[in-house]
Tab-separated table of C-alpha atoms in Angstrom:
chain	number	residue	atom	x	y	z
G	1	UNK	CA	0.022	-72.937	-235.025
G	2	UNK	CA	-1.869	-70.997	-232.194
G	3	UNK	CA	-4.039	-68.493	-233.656
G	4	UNK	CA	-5.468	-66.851	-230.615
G	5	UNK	CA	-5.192	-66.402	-226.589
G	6	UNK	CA	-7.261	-69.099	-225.545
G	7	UNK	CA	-5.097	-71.605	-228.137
G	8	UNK	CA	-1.783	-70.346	-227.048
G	9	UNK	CA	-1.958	-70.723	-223.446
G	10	UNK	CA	-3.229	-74.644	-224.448
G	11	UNK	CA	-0.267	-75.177	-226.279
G	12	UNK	CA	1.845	-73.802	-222.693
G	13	UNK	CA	-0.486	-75.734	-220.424
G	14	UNK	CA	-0.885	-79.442	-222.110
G	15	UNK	CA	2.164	-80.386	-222.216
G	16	UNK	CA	2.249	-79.893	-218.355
G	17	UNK	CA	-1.287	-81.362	-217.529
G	18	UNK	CA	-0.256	-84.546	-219.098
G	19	UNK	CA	3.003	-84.999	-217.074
G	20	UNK	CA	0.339	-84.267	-214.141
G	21	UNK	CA	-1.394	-87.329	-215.533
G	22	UNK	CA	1.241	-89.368	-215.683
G	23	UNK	CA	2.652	-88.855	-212.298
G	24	UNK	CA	-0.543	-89.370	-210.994
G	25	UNK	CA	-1.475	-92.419	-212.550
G	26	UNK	CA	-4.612	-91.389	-213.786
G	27	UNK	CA	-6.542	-90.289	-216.842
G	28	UNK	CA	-8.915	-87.522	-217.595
G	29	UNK	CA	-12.169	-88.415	-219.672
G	30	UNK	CA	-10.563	-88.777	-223.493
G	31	UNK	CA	-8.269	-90.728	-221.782
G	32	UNK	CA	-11.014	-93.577	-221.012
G	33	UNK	CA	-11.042	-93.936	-224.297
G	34	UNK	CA	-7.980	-93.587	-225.863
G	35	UNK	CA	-5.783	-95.904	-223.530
G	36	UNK	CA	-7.933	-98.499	-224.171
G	37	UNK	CA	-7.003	-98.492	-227.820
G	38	UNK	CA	-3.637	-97.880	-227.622
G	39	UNK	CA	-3.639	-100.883	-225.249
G	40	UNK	CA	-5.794	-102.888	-228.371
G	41	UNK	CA	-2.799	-101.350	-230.830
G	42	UNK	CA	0.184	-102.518	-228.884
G	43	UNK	CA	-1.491	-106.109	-227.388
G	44	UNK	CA	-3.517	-107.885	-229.658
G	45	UNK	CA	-3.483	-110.618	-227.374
G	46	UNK	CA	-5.602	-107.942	-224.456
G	47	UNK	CA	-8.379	-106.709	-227.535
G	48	UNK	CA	-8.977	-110.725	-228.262
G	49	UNK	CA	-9.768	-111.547	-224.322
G	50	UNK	CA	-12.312	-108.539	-224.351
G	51	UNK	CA	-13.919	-109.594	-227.377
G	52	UNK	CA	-13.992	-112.732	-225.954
G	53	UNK	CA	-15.098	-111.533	-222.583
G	54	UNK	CA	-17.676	-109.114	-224.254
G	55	UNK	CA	-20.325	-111.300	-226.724
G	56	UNK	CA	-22.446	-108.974	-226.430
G	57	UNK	CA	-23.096	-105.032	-226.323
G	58	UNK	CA	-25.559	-102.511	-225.819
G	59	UNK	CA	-24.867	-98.785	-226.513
G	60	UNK	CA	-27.514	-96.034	-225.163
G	61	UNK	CA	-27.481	-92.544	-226.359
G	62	UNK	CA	-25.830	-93.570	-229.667
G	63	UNK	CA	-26.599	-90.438	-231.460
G	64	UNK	CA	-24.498	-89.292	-229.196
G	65	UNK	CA	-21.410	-90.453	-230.116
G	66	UNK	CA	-18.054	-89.783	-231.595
G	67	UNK	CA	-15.666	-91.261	-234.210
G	68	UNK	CA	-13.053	-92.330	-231.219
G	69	UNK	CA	-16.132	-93.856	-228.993
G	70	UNK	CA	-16.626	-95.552	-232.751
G	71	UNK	CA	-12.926	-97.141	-233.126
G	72	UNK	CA	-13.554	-98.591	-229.672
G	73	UNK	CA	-16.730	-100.135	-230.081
G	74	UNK	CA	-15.861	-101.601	-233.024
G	75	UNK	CA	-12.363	-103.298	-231.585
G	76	UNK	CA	-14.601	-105.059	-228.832
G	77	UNK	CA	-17.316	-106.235	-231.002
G	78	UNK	CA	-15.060	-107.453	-234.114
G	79	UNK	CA	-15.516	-111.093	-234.782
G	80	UNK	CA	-19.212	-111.477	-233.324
G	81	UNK	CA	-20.588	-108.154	-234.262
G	82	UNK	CA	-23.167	-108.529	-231.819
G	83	UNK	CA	-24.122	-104.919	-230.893
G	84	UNK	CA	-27.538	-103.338	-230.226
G	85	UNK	CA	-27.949	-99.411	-230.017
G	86	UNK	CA	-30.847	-97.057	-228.596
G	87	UNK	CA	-30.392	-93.562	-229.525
G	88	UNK	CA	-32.641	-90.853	-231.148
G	89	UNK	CA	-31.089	-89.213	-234.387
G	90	UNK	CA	-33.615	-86.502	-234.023
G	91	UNK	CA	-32.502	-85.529	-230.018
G	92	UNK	CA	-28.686	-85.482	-231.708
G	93	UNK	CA	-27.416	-81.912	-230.131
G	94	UNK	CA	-23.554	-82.892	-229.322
G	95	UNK	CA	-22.017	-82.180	-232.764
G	96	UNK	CA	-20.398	-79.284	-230.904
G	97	UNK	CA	-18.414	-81.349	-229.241
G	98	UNK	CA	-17.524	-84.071	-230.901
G	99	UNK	CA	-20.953	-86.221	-231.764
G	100	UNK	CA	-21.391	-87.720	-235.052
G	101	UNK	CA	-25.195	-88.304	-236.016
G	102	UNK	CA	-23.882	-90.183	-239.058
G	103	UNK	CA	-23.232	-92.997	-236.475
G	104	UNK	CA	-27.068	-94.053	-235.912
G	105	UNK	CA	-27.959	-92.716	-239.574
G	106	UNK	CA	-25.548	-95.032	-241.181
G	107	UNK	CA	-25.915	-97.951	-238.710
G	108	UNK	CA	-28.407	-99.969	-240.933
G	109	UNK	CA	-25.844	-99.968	-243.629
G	110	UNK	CA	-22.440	-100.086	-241.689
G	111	UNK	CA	-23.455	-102.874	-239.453
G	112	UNK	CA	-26.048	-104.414	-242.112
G	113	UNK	CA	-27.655	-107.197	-241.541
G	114	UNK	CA	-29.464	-105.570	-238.702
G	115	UNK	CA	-33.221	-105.089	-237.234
G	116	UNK	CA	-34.313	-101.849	-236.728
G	117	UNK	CA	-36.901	-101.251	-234.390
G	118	UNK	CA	-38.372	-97.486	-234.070
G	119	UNK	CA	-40.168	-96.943	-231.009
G	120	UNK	CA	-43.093	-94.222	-231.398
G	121	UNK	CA	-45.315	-94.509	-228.551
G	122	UNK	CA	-44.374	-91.454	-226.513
G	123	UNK	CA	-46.145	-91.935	-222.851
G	124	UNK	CA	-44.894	-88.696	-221.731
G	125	UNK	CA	-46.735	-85.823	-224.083
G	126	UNK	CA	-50.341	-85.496	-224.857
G	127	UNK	CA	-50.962	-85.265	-228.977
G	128	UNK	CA	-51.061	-81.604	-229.311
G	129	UNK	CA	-47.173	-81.521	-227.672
G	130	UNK	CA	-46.552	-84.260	-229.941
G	131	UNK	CA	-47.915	-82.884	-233.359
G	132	UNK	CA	-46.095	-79.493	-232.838
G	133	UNK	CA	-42.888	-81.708	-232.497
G	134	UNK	CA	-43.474	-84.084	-235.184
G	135	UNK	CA	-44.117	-81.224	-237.786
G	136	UNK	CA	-40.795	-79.271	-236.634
G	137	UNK	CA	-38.029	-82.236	-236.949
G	138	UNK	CA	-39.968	-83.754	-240.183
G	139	UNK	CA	-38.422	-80.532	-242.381
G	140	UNK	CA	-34.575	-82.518	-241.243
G	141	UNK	CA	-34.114	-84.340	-244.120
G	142	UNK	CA	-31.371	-86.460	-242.887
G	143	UNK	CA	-33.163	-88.551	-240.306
G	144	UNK	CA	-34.631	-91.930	-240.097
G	145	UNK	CA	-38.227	-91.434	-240.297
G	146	UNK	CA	-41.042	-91.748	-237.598
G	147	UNK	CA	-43.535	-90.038	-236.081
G	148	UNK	CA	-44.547	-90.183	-232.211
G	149	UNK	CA	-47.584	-91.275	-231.279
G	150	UNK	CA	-49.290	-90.030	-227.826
G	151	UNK	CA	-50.194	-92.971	-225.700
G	152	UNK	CA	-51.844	-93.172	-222.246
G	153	UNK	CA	-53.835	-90.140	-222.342
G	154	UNK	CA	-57.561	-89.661	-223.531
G	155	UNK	CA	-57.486	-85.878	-224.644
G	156	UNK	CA	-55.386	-84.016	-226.841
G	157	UNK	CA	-54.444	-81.674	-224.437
G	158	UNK	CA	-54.042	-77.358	-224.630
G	159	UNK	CA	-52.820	-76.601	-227.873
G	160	UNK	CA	-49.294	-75.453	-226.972
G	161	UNK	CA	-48.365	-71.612	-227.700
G	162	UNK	CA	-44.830	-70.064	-229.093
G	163	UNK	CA	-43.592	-66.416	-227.352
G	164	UNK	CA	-40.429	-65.004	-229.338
G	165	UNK	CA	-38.797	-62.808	-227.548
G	166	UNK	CA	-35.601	-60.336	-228.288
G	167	UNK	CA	-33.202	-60.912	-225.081
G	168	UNK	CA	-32.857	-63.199	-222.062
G	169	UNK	CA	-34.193	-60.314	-220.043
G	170	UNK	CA	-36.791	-60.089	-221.999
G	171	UNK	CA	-38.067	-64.030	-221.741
G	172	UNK	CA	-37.087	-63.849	-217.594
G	173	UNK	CA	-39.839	-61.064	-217.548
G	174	UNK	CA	-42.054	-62.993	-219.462
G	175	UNK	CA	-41.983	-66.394	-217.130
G	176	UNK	CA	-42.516	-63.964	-214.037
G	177	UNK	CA	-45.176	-61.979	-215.603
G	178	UNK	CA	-46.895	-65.655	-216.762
G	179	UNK	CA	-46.788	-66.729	-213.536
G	180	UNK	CA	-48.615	-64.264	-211.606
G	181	UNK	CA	-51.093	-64.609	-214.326
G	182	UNK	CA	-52.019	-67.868	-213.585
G	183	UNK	CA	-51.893	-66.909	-209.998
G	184	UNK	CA	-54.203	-64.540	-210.510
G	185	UNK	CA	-56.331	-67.726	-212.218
G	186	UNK	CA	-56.194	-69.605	-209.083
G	187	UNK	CA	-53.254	-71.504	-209.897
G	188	UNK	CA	-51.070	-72.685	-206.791
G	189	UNK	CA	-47.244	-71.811	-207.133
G	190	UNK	CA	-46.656	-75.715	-207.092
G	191	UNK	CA	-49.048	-76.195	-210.107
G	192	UNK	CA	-46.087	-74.310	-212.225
G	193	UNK	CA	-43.150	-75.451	-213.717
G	194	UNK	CA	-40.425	-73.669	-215.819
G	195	UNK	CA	-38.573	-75.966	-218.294
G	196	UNK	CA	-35.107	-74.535	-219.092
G	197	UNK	CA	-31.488	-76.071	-221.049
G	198	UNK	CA	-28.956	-74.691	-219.688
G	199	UNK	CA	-28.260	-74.003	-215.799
G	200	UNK	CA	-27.105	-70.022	-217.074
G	201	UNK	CA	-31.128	-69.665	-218.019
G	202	UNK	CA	-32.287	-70.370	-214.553
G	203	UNK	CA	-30.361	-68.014	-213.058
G	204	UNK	CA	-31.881	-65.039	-215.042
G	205	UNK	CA	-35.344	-66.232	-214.266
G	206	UNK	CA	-34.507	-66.794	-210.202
G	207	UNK	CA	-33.274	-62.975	-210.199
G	208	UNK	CA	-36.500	-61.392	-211.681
């Protein structure tokens, strides 16, 4: 059922990368995950030592992640269903590839009787980072709510300020022409720091 290039040379190629695996003895990333519960299908008697083994888990980053992470999880953990999670629906940004924010929205309910705990003291950003922030993610109506809280510094801080620009040229300029403002200010090279996602972004602004 191929429908374009990029699909039709995966249906050519799999087949041959898992023989690879096999003959190597080894297992690529989804693999970490789905031997285990094929092992847990196949040998009840191997899931009971874990959960035996394992009274107790944490998860980080459980916004994070997805419905086969999930089916694990919850073969280890059935019978004690002692499991704690730290995760932030609100920095959920992996639905792309796989995530499921449901998974923290719906824990209260799914593993219910729990304690929730929401941790708002941000020690990182002064309040004027913070209310800018706060204001943005509180029009997501699916979210558990909270708002951060600025702790550790005595000021609010510079007002922060938003640039649109058009095209990745475009912002590159902008950063450079920034910089020698504050140069120009008396601002040491050092002083300056350009916050970026992805590593492609970095390479436009190194080239201007």
């Amino acid at each position: 059922e191929a429908f374009d290039e990029y699909h039709e040379v995966s249906e050519i190629l799999f087949p041959k990368f898992i023989r690879r695996l096999d003959l190597l003895g080894v297992v690529d990333f989804d693999g970490l995950l789905l031997k285990p519960l094929e092992l847990f299908q196949t040998h009840p008697e191997v899931q009971k030592k874990y959960q035996d083994k394992i009274r107790y888990m944490m998860v980080d980053e459980f916004q994070d992640t997805n419905e086969i992470q999930m089916k694990l999880i919850d073969k280890i953990i059935q019978g004690h269903r002692n499991l704690a999670v730290v995760g932030d629906d609100d920095q959920s940004i992996y639905g792309w590839r796989g995530a499921q924010v449901a998974n923290i929205l719906n824990f209260p309910k799914v593993y219910a009787p729990c304690e929730v705990i929401r941790l708002e003291r941000n020690y990182r950003s002064k309040s004027s980072i913070l209310t800018v922030a706060n204001e943005v993610i509180s029009k997501n109506r699916h979210r558990h709510g909270k708002v951060l809280k600025a702790e550790g510094y005595k000021d609010e801080g510079e007002r922060p300020e938003v640039f649109l620009l058009e095209t990745e040229d475009d912002e590159a300029e902008f950063v450079y022409r920034e910089i020698e403002h504050f140069k120009t200010q008396g601002y040491h090279p050092k002083d300056m720091a350009v916050l970026y996602r992805s590593n492609s972004q970095g390479g436009m602004i190194e080239s201007v």
